[in-house]
Amino acid sequence: MIAVNLKNTQNNQDSISAKLADLRDLMADYDLDCYFIPAVDEHLNLSVPAAKQRRAWICGFTGSAGDLLVGKNSAWLFVDSRYYEQAELQVNTGIIHLSKLGLEGNLSLIETLEKLAAESAQKSTKIRLGFDPFTVATEQYQNWVKRFATAGIELVSIRENLTDKVRSQTAETLPAIDGSPVFSLPASLTGETAAQKLARVREAMQLAKIDVLPITNLNQIAWLFNLRGSDIPHIPIFISYAIVTTDSAFLFTNPDRVSAEIKQELRADVTLLPYADYPRRLESCVNLPKKVRVLLDAKHSTAGTYQLILNQQEAQLYSIEIVFETNPVEGMKARKNPVEIEQMKSANFKASRAKTLTLKWLTEQLENGKLLTEFDVKETVETFYQQETDFQTLTFRTIAGAGANSSIVHYGTPSPEITLKPGELLLLDSGAQYLAGTTDDTRTMIVGEPTALQIEHYTTVLIAHINCAVQQFPKGTTGSQLDAIARAVLWQEQLDYGHGTGHGVGAFLAGHEGPNGISKSVQYPLEPGMVTSIEPGYYLPGWGGIRIENLYVVIAMPSKNDAVWYGFEPLTYIPFERKLINVDRLSKTQLTWLNNYHAAVVEKLAPVLDAATIEWLKKACAALGRI
């Protein structure tokens, strides 16, 4: 049994059909053949407020990624391998076609549109694709413009979000998206004041000869101004825009939720304005009696912002040049300063203790014959997180998948009805936000005694993790290069996993941040101060899943030559599952790393544990050797 909510299936089906019908009526008003509904909101967040969960509301799929295309008579949901199982469970495929990206015969969004355009061309007509430009990344929009220019697809940018209009016609009352208070972090936690960060940003702008820098990414804004909020689930950020010029900085949010004290702090360096003023102020910033160079981060800005600038570009007597580069804030945010690193170490120490206490509790409960559910595990780890000082919220919804559910990569609905059964795997992926630090880690455990196949697959994933964790690499090495190193041992057994090997992690910000990461697609080099996860896995529907995840900070390594070398220092200290390790498969280097890691777990955690827990921990971390 899978713990995804599928109750009232007929009612859900009728409701979805009705919503799609209402949307198609609006599409007809704009003479649209298709309407695009992405997973993201106006700031390209994958985790969005309830009021902005448009795709989930209209089709029922709650995964954090996956786009919906609604046509006149059909609809398509596009998901990657992380969500194959979840989408099958949540989407009525009699109403919505499910496209599993990466599988043969499953078309992408662009391929689907081109197929529709080819069919329409036989009737000598084009298809009109409608979209809200503020929910489409500039990069995606530019790709569409280039790709669709000769494909018979007309792009129709509509500032009125049609899904929102359909939703407004229902009796549903949506919560406010910008009502929660904004709070500030002192430099003792961030390592720099907002004024110092703005000075660094302007230095980067000056080097690139940039006059105006619009910022639409909420993590970048929160980091830059040392402000946090709670508008987005599990991420301490707030709905806002920002603009930095050579001599001014503007922050756009609901002024009523900013205290008088914070307003006073900001006054010398930042002008606080209402959220709705962003378009007009951006237009005035680029509308100057001189040539203006505007930096636009195509990945993190929306087509809506791009179009605002294009409109001014067409209307002005003076030149407006758009420079497409990565926002300098993105790299600054990723390269943690010494204070931020210490805060990350402190937060992950707390999370490691909480997860270790959970593993001890789990072991003892099972040994005593206690019947446990996925929900019990979720509640226990979250309770231990909350008992640590400076706990703020979870980093994401806890993933506690037992048995077959462990193969659902982002399984976030632990059930009080699904019990932990002997011989089954339990995958526990969780994290907590502490003041100034973000955490994320995963352990896979066995209930009772494992099978030979479970041991072999777990050991393979562990070797992949260790191979990446021990790897030294020269300056300039990208995440894609390290991703291949991690996967190599799985590939030798013709195994693989559909997600990246690692993702960047913010400092009391998002659990997933760029520009760094370890995956097939990341071409950004890893640099000292960057925090990344290492989390290889293996998943087989019906059998179960394995993932092993730690967080690491990139550090400089002693060099034996004139080159600059980097490596990884662990932030996470939690025991691995001894029952699932085939020691004979580990090389000398791998075994040494494992034993040293477990020794470090005991050394770091023992001083803050009671005697009984220390005894358990020492057994869990006892050195492994060859039989």
mmCIF file with all atom_site columns, N, CA and C in Angstrom, residues 181-204:
data_model
loop_
_atom_site.group_PDB
_atom_site.id
_atom_site.type_symbol
_atom_site.label_atom_id
_atom_site.label_alt_id
_atom_site.label_comp_id
_atom_site.label_asym_id
_atom_site.label_entity_id
_atom_site.label_seq_id
_atom_site.pdbx_PDB_ins_code
_atom_site.Cartn_x
_atom_site.Cartn_y
_atom_site.Cartn_z
_atom_site.occupancy
_atom_site.B_iso_or_equiv
_atom_site.pdbx_formal_charge
_atom_site.auth_seq_id
_atom_site.auth_comp_id
_atom_site.auth_asym_id
_atom_site.auth_atom_id
_atom_site.pdbx_PDB_model_num
ATOM 1  N N  . PRO A 1 181 ? 5.524  38.102 9.224   1.00 0.00 ? 181 PRO A N  1
ATOM 2  C CA . PRO A 1 181 ? 6.554  39.113 9.528   1.00 0.00 ? 181 PRO A CA 1
ATOM 3  C C  . PRO A 1 181 ? 7.899  38.764 8.895   1.00 0.00 ? 181 PRO A C  1
ATOM 4  N N  . VAL A 1 182 ? 8.643  39.794 8.558   1.00 0.00 ? 182 VAL A N  1
ATOM 5  C CA . VAL A 1 182 ? 10.023 39.643 8.105   1.00 0.00 ? 182 VAL A CA 1
ATOM 6  C C  . VAL A 1 182 ? 10.923 39.898 9.313   1.00 0.00 ? 182 VAL A C  1
ATOM 7  N N  . PHE A 1 183 ? 11.975 39.102 9.465   1.00 0.00 ? 183 PHE A N  1
ATOM 8  C CA . PHE A 1 183 ? 12.904 39.329 10.566  1.00 0.00 ? 183 PHE A CA 1
ATOM 9  C C  . PHE A 1 183 ? 14.324 39.392 10.033  1.00 0.00 ? 183 PHE A C  1
ATOM 10 N N  . SER A 1 184 ? 15.201 40.030 10.791  1.00 0.00 ? 184 SER A N  1
ATOM 11 C CA . SER A 1 184 ? 16.573 40.242 10.326  1.00 0.00 ? 184 SER A CA 1
ATOM 12 C C  . SER A 1 184 ? 17.542 39.345 11.076  1.00 0.00 ? 184 SER A C  1
ATOM 13 N N  . LEU A 1 185 ? 18.678 39.050 10.441  1.00 0.00 ? 185 LEU A N  1
ATOM 14 C CA . LEU A 1 185 ? 19.756 38.284 11.052  1.00 0.00 ? 185 LEU A CA 1
ATOM 15 C C  . LEU A 1 185 ? 20.936 39.217 11.294  1.00 0.00 ? 185 LEU A C  1
ATOM 16 N N  . PRO A 1 186 ? 21.550 39.144 12.467  1.00 0.00 ? 186 PRO A N  1
ATOM 17 C CA . PRO A 1 186 ? 22.705 40.012 12.748  1.00 0.00 ? 186 PRO A CA 1
ATOM 18 C C  . PRO A 1 186 ? 23.950 39.521 12.017  1.00 0.00 ? 186 PRO A C  1
ATOM 19 N N  . ALA A 1 187 ? 24.905 40.412 11.859  1.00 0.00 ? 187 ALA A N  1
ATOM 20 C CA . ALA A 1 187 ? 26.156 40.048 11.198  1.00 0.00 ? 187 ALA A CA 1
ATOM 21 C C  . ALA A 1 187 ? 26.908 38.968 11.964  1.00 0.00 ? 187 ALA A C  1
ATOM 22 N N  . SER A 1 188 ? 26.615 38.810 13.259  1.00 0.00 ? 188 SER A N  1
ATOM 23 C CA . SER A 1 188 ? 27.267 37.753 14.038  1.00 0.00 ? 188 SER A CA 1
ATOM 24 C C  . SER A 1 188 ? 26.863 36.372 13.541  1.00 0.00 ? 188 SER A C  1
ATOM 25 N N  . LEU A 1 189 ? 25.742 36.281 12.835  1.00 0.00 ? 189 LEU A N  1
ATOM 26 C CA . LEU A 1 189 ? 25.292 35.011 12.255  1.00 0.00 ? 189 LEU A CA 1
ATOM 27 C C  . LEU A 1 189 ? 25.567 34.930 10.758  1.00 0.00 ? 189 LEU A C  1
ATOM 28 N N  . THR A 1 190 ? 25.604 36.073 10.085  1.00 0.00 ? 190 THR A N  1
ATOM 29 C CA . THR A 1 190 ? 25.770 36.077 8.626   1.00 0.00 ? 190 THR A CA 1
ATOM 30 C C  . THR A 1 190 ? 27.200 36.378 8.186   1.00 0.00 ? 190 THR A C  1
ATOM 31 N N  . GLY A 1 191 ? 27.993 36.991 9.066   1.00 0.00 ? 191 GLY A N  1
ATOM 32 C CA . GLY A 1 191 ? 29.381 37.302 8.709   1.00 0.00 ? 191 GLY A CA 1
ATOM 33 C C  . GLY A 1 191 ? 29.565 38.613 7.989   1.00 0.00 ? 191 GLY A C  1
ATOM 34 N N  . GLU A 1 192 ? 28.486 39.228 7.501   1.00 0.00 ? 192 GLU A N  1
ATOM 35 C CA . GLU A 1 192 ? 28.544 40.500 6.795   1.00 0.00 ? 192 GLU A CA 1
ATOM 36 C C  . GLU A 1 192 ? 27.243 41.253 7.018   1.00 0.00 ? 192 GLU A C  1
ATOM 37 N N  . THR A 1 193 ? 27.317 42.573 7.001   1.00 0.00 ? 193 THR A N  1
ATOM 38 C CA . THR A 1 193 ? 26.110 43.383 7.027   1.00 0.00 ? 193 THR A CA 1
ATOM 39 C C  . THR A 1 193 ? 25.545 43.474 5.614   1.00 0.00 ? 193 THR A C  1
ATOM 40 N N  . ALA A 1 194 ? 24.295 43.911 5.512   1.00 0.00 ? 194 ALA A N  1
ATOM 41 C CA . ALA A 1 194 ? 23.693 44.119 4.191   1.00 0.00 ? 194 ALA A CA 1
ATOM 42 C C  . ALA A 1 194 ? 24.453 45.175 3.410   1.00 0.00 ? 194 ALA A C  1
ATOM 43 N N  . ALA A 1 195 ? 24.934 46.209 4.100   1.00 0.00 ? 195 ALA A N  1
ATOM 44 C CA . ALA A 1 195 ? 25.702 47.265 3.422   1.00 0.00 ? 195 ALA A CA 1
ATOM 45 C C  . ALA A 1 195 ? 26.988 46.705 2.819   1.00 0.00 ? 195 ALA A C  1
ATOM 46 N N  . GLN A 1 196 ? 27.652 45.815 3.536   1.00 0.00 ? 196 GLN A N  1
ATOM 47 C CA . GLN A 1 196 ? 28.883 45.204 3.015   1.00 0.00 ? 196 GLN A CA 1
ATOM 48 C C  . GLN A 1 196 ? 28.582 44.319 1.810   1.00 0.00 ? 196 GLN A C  1
ATOM 49 N N  . LYS A 1 197 ? 27.488 43.598 1.866   1.00 0.00 ? 197 LYS A N  1
ATOM 50 C CA . LYS A 1 197 ? 27.113 42.749 0.735   1.00 0.00 ? 197 LYS A CA 1
ATOM 51 C C  . LYS A 1 197 ? 26.763 43.602 -0.483  1.00 0.00 ? 197 LYS A C  1
ATOM 52 N N  . LEU A 1 198 ? 26.030 44.691 -0.262  1.00 0.00 ? 198 LEU A N  1
ATOM 53 C CA . LEU A 1 198 ? 25.689 45.580 -1.382  1.00 0.00 ? 198 LEU A CA 1
ATOM 54 C C  . LEU A 1 198 ? 26.943 46.176 -2.000  1.00 0.00 ? 198 LEU A C  1
ATOM 55 N N  . ALA A 1 199 ? 27.924 46.496 -1.179  1.00 0.00 ? 199 ALA A N  1
ATOM 56 C CA . ALA A 1 199 ? 29.177 47.035 -1.708  1.00 0.00 ? 199 ALA A CA 1
ATOM 57 C C  . ALA A 1 199 ? 29.870 46.008 -2.597  1.00 0.00 ? 199 ALA A C  1
ATOM 58 N N  . ARG A 1 200 ? 29.860 44.749 -2.171  1.00 0.00 ? 200 ARG A N  1
ATOM 59 C CA . ARG A 1 200 ? 30.478 43.693 -3.000  1.00 0.00 ? 200 ARG A CA 1
ATOM 60 C C  . ARG A 1 200 ? 29.722 43.506 -4.309  1.00 0.00 ? 200 ARG A C  1
ATOM 61 N N  . VAL A 1 201 ? 28.394 43.578 -4.240  1.00 0.00 ? 201 VAL A N  1
ATOM 62 C CA . VAL A 1 201 ? 27.592 43.438 -5.460  1.00 0.00 ? 201 VAL A CA 1
ATOM 63 C C  . VAL A 1 201 ? 27.900 44.576 -6.426  1.00 0.00 ? 201 VAL A C  1
ATOM 64 N N  . ARG A 1 202 ? 28.009 45.785 -5.899  1.00 0.00 ? 202 ARG A N  1
ATOM 65 C CA . ARG A 1 202 ? 28.291 46.937 -6.775  1.00 0.00 ? 202 ARG A CA 1
ATOM 66 C C  . ARG A 1 202 ? 29.698 46.859 -7.365  1.00 0.00 ? 202 ARG A C  1
ATOM 67 N N  . GLU A 1 203 ? 30.643 46.305 -6.627  1.00 0.00 ? 203 GLU A N  1
ATOM 68 C CA . GLU A 1 203 ? 31.975 46.091 -7.194  1.00 0.00 ? 203 GLU A CA 1
ATOM 69 C C  . GLU A 1 203 ? 31.893 45.160 -8.395  1.00 0.00 ? 203 GLU A C  1
ATOM 70 N N  . ALA A 1 204 ? 31.116 44.091 -8.262  1.00 0.00 ? 204 ALA A N  1
ATOM 71 C CA . ALA A 1 204 ? 30.943 43.156 -9.379  1.00 0.00 ? 204 ALA A CA 1
ATOM 72 C C  . ALA A 1 204 ? 30.228 43.834 -10.536 1.00 0.00 ? 204 ALA A C  1
#
